[in-house]
XYZ file of C-alpha atoms in Angstrom:
573
model
C 7.949 -32.280 11.378
C 10.090 -32.988 9.791
C 12.143 -36.209 10.258
C 15.808 -35.791 11.465
C 17.463 -35.950 7.830
C 15.270 -33.339 6.108
C 15.761 -31.169 9.304
C 18.825 -30.970 8.828
C 18.981 -29.660 5.002
C 15.869 -26.967 5.891
C 18.286 -25.815 8.911
C 21.299 -26.019 6.761
C 19.204 -24.303 3.628
C 18.492 -21.300 6.735
C 21.336 -20.983 7.617
C 23.232 -20.342 4.208
C 20.459 -18.135 2.828
C 20.537 -14.408 2.295
C 17.337 -12.569 3.590
C 16.360 -12.633 -0.116
C 16.633 -15.233 -0.802
C 14.339 -16.721 2.265
C 11.862 -14.044 1.563
C 11.114 -15.825 -1.597
C 11.051 -19.631 -0.547
C 8.777 -18.207 2.255
C 6.448 -16.166 -0.689
C 6.957 -19.621 -3.134
C 5.943 -21.510 -0.956
C 3.029 -19.671 0.337
C 1.927 -19.874 -3.283
C 1.750 -23.531 -4.092
C -0.085 -24.122 -0.309
C -2.134 -21.923 -2.206
C -2.864 -24.280 -5.054
C -6.142 -26.045 -4.860
C -4.052 -29.421 -6.287
C -2.283 -31.373 -3.249
C 1.834 -29.776 -2.858
C 3.951 -32.935 -4.690
C 6.613 -34.608 -2.342
C 9.048 -33.552 -3.732
C 11.177 -30.868 -1.514
C 9.652 -27.285 -2.357
C 12.918 -25.895 -1.754
C 14.335 -28.462 -4.154
C 11.581 -27.131 -6.944
C 11.728 -23.426 -6.099
C 15.285 -23.491 -7.022
C 14.589 -25.019 -10.619
C 11.688 -23.696 -12.060
C 13.437 -20.495 -14.294
C 10.114 -17.188 -14.367
C 7.612 -17.988 -16.673
C 7.361 -13.510 -17.020
C 10.299 -12.144 -18.653
C 9.157 -8.357 -18.421
C 7.486 -6.049 -15.844
C 6.106 -2.746 -14.431
C 6.106 -1.854 -11.054
C 4.763 1.858 -10.771
C 4.345 4.539 -7.528
C 2.967 7.119 -6.557
C 3.626 8.104 -2.695
C 4.438 11.594 -0.856
C 7.407 10.612 1.711
C 9.056 8.377 -0.966
C 8.651 4.843 1.086
C 6.298 3.929 -2.306
C 9.573 4.760 -4.193
C 11.395 2.768 -1.479
C 9.912 -0.410 -2.549
C 9.495 -0.364 -5.513
C 12.874 -0.156 -5.649
C 13.039 -2.890 -3.752
C 10.728 -4.817 -5.026
C 12.582 -4.466 -8.617
C 15.622 -5.750 -7.421
C 14.281 -8.540 -6.002
C 12.691 -9.100 -9.586
C 15.964 -8.578 -11.804
C 18.101 -11.329 -9.199
C 15.154 -13.406 -10.284
C 15.352 -12.936 -13.952
C 12.586 -10.966 -14.473
C 13.184 -7.800 -16.365
C 11.792 -4.769 -13.854
C 10.652 -0.912 -15.607
C 10.286 1.404 -12.610
C 8.583 4.674 -12.974
C 6.571 6.921 -10.617
C 2.627 7.271 -11.277
C 3.534 10.824 -12.092
C 5.971 10.403 -14.964
C 3.817 6.823 -16.931
C 2.552 7.292 -19.718
C -1.290 6.897 -19.217
C -1.843 5.504 -23.032
C 1.668 2.492 -21.998
C -1.609 1.397 -19.272
C -3.117 -0.506 -22.423
C -0.121 -2.347 -23.922
C 0.746 -3.785 -20.158
C 0.621 -7.376 -19.566
C 1.963 -7.085 -16.736
C 1.748 -4.632 -13.548
C 2.148 -3.623 -10.157
C 2.007 -0.222 -8.447
C 2.428 0.881 -4.981
C 0.493 3.987 -3.529
C -0.229 5.684 -0.149
C -3.372 7.397 0.624
C -3.396 10.869 2.160
C -5.753 13.132 3.288
C -9.743 12.686 3.060
C -8.315 9.069 1.393
C -7.397 11.148 -1.611
C -4.585 9.710 -3.588
C -0.957 11.539 -3.194
C -0.024 14.174 -5.995
C 2.411 12.174 -7.715
C -0.080 9.925 -8.553
C -3.411 12.207 -9.348
C -2.756 11.960 -12.842
C -3.585 8.391 -13.310
C -6.434 8.004 -10.251
C -8.302 10.143 -11.948
C -7.547 8.506 -15.810
C -8.526 4.910 -14.785
C -12.003 6.091 -12.767
C -12.933 9.153 -15.709
C -12.028 6.987 -19.185
C -14.009 4.636 -20.161
C -11.731 1.986 -22.071
C -10.661 -2.341 -21.216
C -7.713 -3.323 -19.660
C -7.983 -6.948 -20.692
C -4.441 -7.880 -21.599
C -3.842 -6.617 -18.040
C -2.632 -9.273 -14.492
C -1.582 -6.607 -11.642
C -1.192 -5.936 -7.930
C -1.922 -3.990 -6.054
C 0.451 -2.346 -3.128
C -1.420 -0.034 -0.331
C -0.090 1.780 1.460
C -2.117 3.724 5.191
C -2.524 4.714 8.822
C -5.262 2.584 9.984
C -5.482 5.673 12.643
C -7.422 7.601 9.661
C -10.495 5.786 8.698
C -10.802 5.688 5.103
C -7.533 3.453 4.929
C -5.318 2.530 2.329
C -7.882 3.832 0.133
C -6.641 5.494 -3.169
C -4.865 1.940 -3.553
C -8.208 0.067 -2.916
C -9.874 2.414 -5.422
C -7.101 1.664 -7.840
C -7.159 -2.122 -7.338
C -10.934 -1.873 -8.066
C -11.157 0.103 -10.937
C -8.148 -2.420 -12.437
C -10.880 -5.191 -11.865
C -13.435 -3.216 -13.163
C -11.675 -2.723 -16.670
C -10.945 -6.066 -17.655
C -7.568 -6.659 -15.725
C -6.868 -9.599 -13.839
C -6.486 -9.309 -10.419
C -2.926 -12.376 -9.472
C -2.214 -11.388 -5.997
C -4.444 -10.008 -3.806
C -4.456 -6.487 -2.930
C -2.075 -6.243 0.270
C -3.532 -2.450 2.559
C 0.035 -2.134 4.743
C -0.167 -0.266 8.230
C 2.815 2.589 8.855
C 4.730 -0.572 10.078
C 4.901 -2.042 6.631
C 7.845 -3.492 5.786
C 6.958 -7.255 6.996
C 3.240 -7.592 4.728
C 4.896 -5.142 1.479
C 8.114 -7.765 1.534
C 5.102 -10.985 1.940
C 3.312 -9.352 -1.037
C 5.638 -9.334 -3.211
C 7.750 -12.720 -2.391
C 3.958 -14.036 -3.666
C 3.761 -11.635 -7.109
C 7.044 -13.327 -7.989
C 5.476 -16.928 -6.708
C 2.890 -15.938 -9.574
C 5.124 -14.702 -11.972
C 7.298 -18.055 -11.389
C 4.353 -20.511 -11.705
C 2.365 -18.306 -14.558
C 0.106 -20.366 -17.110
C 1.559 -23.585 -14.970
C -2.173 -25.135 -12.673
C -0.991 -22.535 -10.341
C -5.627 -20.525 -9.849
C -4.802 -16.408 -10.226
C -6.023 -14.888 -7.117
C -8.970 -13.024 -9.217
C -12.096 -13.620 -7.149
C -13.740 -11.010 -5.042
C -11.706 -8.295 -3.959
C -10.001 -9.950 -1.874
C -8.233 -7.646 0.908
C -5.375 -8.080 3.321
C -5.413 -5.812 5.649
C -3.516 -5.356 8.606
C -5.141 -4.308 12.581
C -3.009 -1.271 13.676
C -0.054 -2.185 15.950
C 0.506 1.055 17.292
C 1.979 1.096 20.717
C 0.682 3.959 22.608
C 1.965 5.389 25.241
C 1.116 7.449 28.375
C 2.560 10.241 29.358
C 1.966 13.353 31.406
C 2.820 17.028 30.289
C 5.490 18.504 31.902
C 6.346 21.828 30.349
C 3.162 23.691 28.312
C 5.081 27.755 26.851
C 4.245 30.047 24.395
C 7.928 30.326 22.161
C 6.650 33.791 21.533
C 6.380 37.127 23.248
C 4.426 39.218 23.049
C 3.521 41.494 20.957
C 3.949 38.758 17.966
C 0.979 37.437 15.694
C 1.174 33.679 16.193
C 1.268 31.916 18.733
C 4.284 28.587 19.218
C 3.750 26.144 21.688
C 6.401 24.407 23.141
C 5.566 21.600 24.934
C 7.096 19.084 27.417
C 5.236 14.978 28.618
C 7.437 12.989 30.414
C 7.240 9.234 29.780
C 7.399 6.125 32.656
C 8.662 4.546 30.167
C 11.748 4.926 27.835
C 9.855 5.851 24.127
C 11.085 4.036 21.076
C 12.199 6.689 18.534
C 14.143 7.957 16.526
C 14.835 11.560 15.481
C 13.222 13.131 12.260
C 10.089 11.084 13.512
C 6.816 12.486 15.047
C 4.306 11.368 17.868
C 0.646 11.421 16.826
C -1.880 12.552 19.204
C -5.454 12.655 19.150
C -6.585 15.404 20.616
C -10.351 15.754 22.387
C -13.536 18.491 21.452
C -14.247 21.292 23.033
C -16.278 20.397 26.296
C -18.342 24.295 25.130
C -19.202 22.352 21.652
C -19.992 18.663 23.051
C -23.104 19.864 24.945
C -24.339 22.396 21.956
C -24.674 19.056 20.047
C -26.230 17.497 22.972
C -28.565 20.444 23.798
C -29.661 20.427 19.857
C -29.534 16.987 19.471
C -31.858 16.538 22.492
C -29.985 13.788 24.464
C -28.496 13.006 27.925
C -24.753 13.056 28.317
C -24.962 10.252 29.876
C -26.751 7.938 28.005
C -25.033 4.891 26.471
C -24.292 3.771 23.545
C -22.057 2.568 21.183
C -19.780 4.058 18.309
C -17.068 1.409 16.323
C -17.373 -1.622 19.074
C -16.814 0.423 22.474
C -19.520 1.161 25.152
C -19.675 4.574 27.228
C -21.828 7.979 27.458
C -22.726 10.275 24.506
C -20.353 12.658 26.392
C -17.650 11.057 26.299
C -17.855 9.600 22.291
C -18.548 12.945 21.171
C -15.291 14.389 23.448
C -13.234 12.436 23.176
C -13.565 9.543 20.048
C -15.530 10.713 17.101
C -15.378 13.762 15.015
C -17.840 17.023 15.391
C -15.717 19.886 13.174
C -15.476 19.475 9.677
C -17.663 16.609 8.421
C -16.431 15.180 4.570
C -19.397 15.705 2.635
C -19.575 11.612 2.352
C -20.574 12.061 5.827
C -23.539 15.298 5.068
C -24.363 13.114 1.885
C -24.847 10.246 5.368
C -27.163 12.635 6.841
C -29.076 14.015 4.684
C -30.195 10.904 3.788
C -31.030 10.341 7.659
C -32.847 13.180 7.940
C -34.752 12.652 4.288
C -33.517 16.784 3.220
C -31.098 17.498 0.156
C -28.285 19.649 1.267
C -25.887 20.512 -0.270
C -22.884 18.901 -0.661
C -20.512 20.449 1.723
C -17.591 20.357 4.516
C -19.458 21.605 7.752
C -19.586 21.379 11.445
C -21.925 19.030 13.574
C -23.039 21.984 15.471
C -23.836 23.716 12.182
C -26.537 20.881 10.010
C -27.710 20.486 13.641
C -29.056 23.457 13.968
C -29.188 24.414 9.787
C -30.790 20.090 9.222
C -32.262 19.586 12.679
C -33.367 16.208 13.560
C -36.721 14.934 14.529
C -35.463 13.434 17.888
C -32.796 11.799 19.920
C -33.605 8.479 18.355
C -32.407 9.193 14.827
C -29.834 11.875 15.919
C -28.263 8.556 17.866
C -29.022 7.632 13.552
C -26.434 10.064 12.823
C -24.012 8.902 15.604
C -23.672 5.654 13.973
C -22.316 7.265 10.408
C -19.430 9.949 12.219
C -16.286 9.104 11.968
C -13.846 8.633 14.913
C -11.604 12.127 15.061
C -8.426 11.179 13.676
C -4.547 11.258 15.199
C -2.496 14.855 14.173
C 0.878 14.492 13.954
C 3.796 16.780 15.296
C 7.612 16.687 14.518
C 9.386 15.275 17.580
C 11.375 18.111 18.798
C 13.116 16.127 21.500
C 16.667 13.920 21.561
C 16.065 10.831 23.257
C 19.977 10.972 23.887
C 19.472 14.391 25.755
C 16.026 13.952 26.828
C 15.336 10.827 28.084
C 12.101 9.820 29.443
C 10.807 12.843 27.907
C 9.400 13.376 23.925
C 9.093 17.203 23.735
C 7.200 18.808 20.604
C 6.599 21.785 18.966
C 3.203 23.272 17.572
C 1.654 26.142 16.250
C -2.311 27.425 17.022
C -3.760 27.222 13.735
C -5.898 30.259 13.749
C -7.984 31.382 10.953
C -11.182 33.311 10.793
C -14.950 32.550 9.194
C -17.069 35.240 9.111
C -14.832 38.209 10.846
C -14.586 35.268 14.045
C -11.658 34.026 15.065
C -11.755 29.758 14.926
C -8.899 27.312 15.819
C -7.309 24.170 14.850
C -8.900 21.279 16.890
C -5.284 19.662 18.463
C -2.966 22.637 18.034
C -5.801 24.689 20.337
C -6.663 21.968 22.827
C -2.658 20.867 22.941
C -1.905 25.077 23.380
C -5.649 25.470 25.722
C -6.780 22.987 27.721
C -3.001 21.002 29.204
C -1.359 22.807 31.747
C 1.450 20.663 33.751
C 0.284 17.294 35.203
C -2.499 17.139 32.449
C -1.819 13.205 30.975
C -2.467 12.551 27.505
C -1.568 9.706 24.922
C -0.001 8.682 21.879
C 1.544 7.530 19.123
C 5.120 7.501 17.685
C 5.112 7.121 13.690
C 8.578 7.001 12.670
C 9.852 8.567 9.342
C 13.143 6.397 7.722
C 13.695 8.412 5.119
C 13.872 11.583 7.413
C 17.043 9.645 9.253
C 20.357 11.520 10.004
C 22.601 10.464 8.682
C 26.419 8.531 10.105
C 27.477 10.629 12.608
C 30.825 12.211 10.727
C 28.502 13.436 7.842
C 27.878 16.979 7.479
C 24.293 18.181 7.870
C 22.343 21.431 7.298
C 19.342 22.358 8.035
C 16.273 24.395 6.150
C 13.440 24.825 9.068
C 12.011 27.674 9.242
C 9.212 28.532 11.282
C 7.965 25.265 12.797
C 9.996 23.748 10.995
C 13.182 23.872 13.392
C 11.397 21.419 15.242
C 12.750 17.855 14.281
C 15.839 20.307 13.255
C 16.139 20.994 17.216
C 16.111 17.550 17.633
C 18.917 16.714 14.856
C 21.233 18.828 16.782
C 20.751 17.989 20.891
C 21.454 14.059 18.999
C 24.813 14.595 17.974
C 25.778 17.315 20.086
C 24.711 14.597 22.874
C 26.485 11.940 20.924
C 29.217 13.399 20.318
C 28.479 13.494 17.020
C 32.294 14.982 14.393
C 29.996 15.978 10.921
C 29.715 20.012 10.525
C 25.506 21.337 11.499
C 24.469 24.786 9.435
C 21.306 25.965 10.631
C 19.141 28.575 8.100
C 15.918 29.320 10.884
C 13.385 32.161 9.695
C 9.960 33.298 11.432
C 8.884 37.092 11.234
C 10.157 38.815 13.496
C 13.990 39.408 16.108
C 12.538 40.456 18.379
C 9.215 37.629 19.066
C 9.484 35.430 16.783
C 12.857 33.736 17.338
C 11.704 29.910 18.228
C 14.557 28.377 21.079
C 17.024 31.788 20.608
C 18.895 30.314 23.592
C 19.877 26.488 23.051
C 20.555 27.981 18.626
C 23.311 30.713 20.099
C 24.690 28.403 23.211
C 24.817 25.091 20.229
C 26.493 28.030 18.275
C 29.420 29.214 20.736
C 30.244 25.280 21.516
C 31.051 24.615 17.987
C 27.501 21.936 17.679
C 26.209 23.871 15.703
C 28.697 25.416 12.941
C 26.610 28.105 11.050
C 23.927 29.404 11.449
C 21.609 32.058 9.169
C 18.485 33.839 10.389
C 15.800 35.156 7.743
C 13.338 37.629 9.728
C 10.415 38.840 6.997
C 9.327 41.947 8.815
C 12.357 43.180 10.499
C 13.246 44.965 7.265
C 10.847 46.657 4.484
C 11.670 44.564 2.329
C 11.062 41.197 3.014
C 13.813 38.185 3.298
C 13.076 34.608 3.617
C 15.666 31.966 3.958
C 15.969 31.691 0.544
C 17.085 34.200 0.419
C 19.953 33.548 2.779
C 21.333 30.773 0.843
C 21.574 32.129 -2.050
C 23.857 35.094 0.776
C 25.650 31.981 1.337
C 25.755 29.936 -2.500
C 29.272 30.050 -2.115
C 30.003 28.149 0.874
C 26.494 26.185 0.429
C 28.029 24.747 -2.857
C 31.396 23.757 -1.132
C 29.496 21.791 1.888
C 26.997 20.263 -0.675
C 29.398 18.718 -3.766
C 32.099 17.488 -0.493
C 28.620 15.356 0.672
C 27.029 17.043 3.082
C 22.809 15.862 3.818
C 20.121 18.721 2.765
C 17.097 18.383 5.093
C 14.881 20.491 4.236
C 11.021 20.843 7.255
C 8.278 23.476 7.321
C 5.238 24.446 5.343
C 4.956 22.855 1.652
C 4.617 25.857 -0.554
C 5.463 28.290 -0.906
C 7.985 27.492 1.484
C 9.868 24.320 0.470
C 9.067 25.543 -2.985
C 11.061 28.264 -3.296
C 14.285 26.889 -1.218
C 14.546 24.247 -4.511
C 15.116 26.647 -6.696
C 18.123 28.933 -4.523
C 19.669 24.798 -4.214
C 18.830 24.571 -7.812
C 20.566 28.023 -8.591
C 23.538 27.565 -6.407
C 24.175 24.499 -8.742
C 23.828 26.119 -11.347
C 25.828 28.853 -10.180
C 28.907 27.169 -8.898
C 28.849 23.422 -10.729
C 28.336 25.663 -14.255
C 26.316 22.700 -14.582
C 22.612 23.700 -17.480
C 19.648 23.938 -16.099
C 18.358 20.799 -17.094
C 21.781 19.137 -15.330
C 21.616 21.413 -12.096
C 18.197 19.209 -12.062
C 19.481 16.412 -12.436
C 21.744 16.446 -10.083
C 19.527 17.091 -7.475
C 17.954 14.366 -7.965
C 20.645 11.962 -8.022
C 21.032 13.391 -3.934
C 17.770 12.555 -3.669
C 18.245 8.560 -4.553
C 21.380 7.948 -2.476
C 18.726 9.552 0.461
C 21.336 13.383 0.696
C 18.198 15.553 0.158
C 15.674 14.818 2.628
C 12.085 16.536 3.013
C 8.775 16.236 5.678
C 6.773 19.371 4.197
C 3.355 19.464 4.735
């Protein structure tokens, strides 16, 4: 407890400080408390104000898929410069790998994708540090890892980079920080600690190098419980596709914004679970504990355990349990049990222990909080593929489209996407979303219509056939008639001899599109990453070149500038 004069001084300092200054103070005090020597009696804040950074130059490198790591890196570089430290910021795909051995202070912010993999922009760097036997004895480093605790290999890419940099001789000066999707607070505290270490470098402050300390954050996601109100196929008879519009009613208000997604954990089909139990000689009522939760083995296999496509690391552990050589491959548990059976139910229980949880699937929200209060809508394409001429279906899309009828209960959480937000109400918006890429733009249009936003809206939509595949046709036509939509351009690829896609419509409307862009419009792309988003970006570059008089290189720089300004945003998969 502080005596009155000290408390008064502290409150005065806090009330007159900026957010960045408060964050810095927090990190500085944390660094002082972490020291083994007693803190001097002099007021810590007064000392902090006088300290000059002992380090003059650092590198902040980021690897990102959605842009979160880049935004953090940019914010941190700005904070460092305000503290008197020159911070070079660079994307890992642009980083000169030969420079790593010359670095003295190197900090990286990296996300994790898929099966614990680094983002595509960080793959070259990741492979470089794992495949080259060089030494980094002068390197002092820190790693901030972004991930999602809903997935088994939470922040694995960041953990790998942190571990490997130490193995190569680097000195870790701040603990690895693993952040969940709500990362802002933990990330800010981590960089405050970085600044503290840089300020006290060369002093008596001990470096944080012992072991591999990992600050993991348990998931704080709010789980909502809802009831399916509507589940209808938007494609007409004769279509080769199945796209379902699903409305979920929720008794409480769901905290989301247009551009967000919801995460859903699907259930395994009952017939698959029954087959597994028969092959494993197991009674479906047998109680077992999986990930600290006790339930019947049937319920675990149906609701919690991934049995669809086991990753290679799990197959390898399975082989060790049954003591057989199994090729490294992804395979379903049913096929694994048929080809390489367990000897008894006890051995199967060992197998269950090494299995992983079902991972959540993310679906863009297609409803608007202002227009659809008490509801959340999603747009789900049933994923169909063939193995040996037998039709197979994606686990979650099949679960949602075929096994959830009206009145079915479902749980979900909101996955925030701050990199895909509507601009101010008076700004113009260009939306490019073929197929299920229309989902967030239905949310955008409903929100702007409901709130009376005065900015203009232009939609590019495409699919295979006008008659069978025009998703949300009635709503789109109504928005056009009422003026909520200024323009809509459609591309139905199979309705004529030569295939026409949204990028062709973009080029057809290039002159007016450039007027919108040059006047400050925001561009959004949603849908398939390849080839759609690549082809669309190429078309946009052609528009910029043709009507601005810029060279190829200048057009690329212009588009990069739009990204920096937050006017060119993508949600692709």
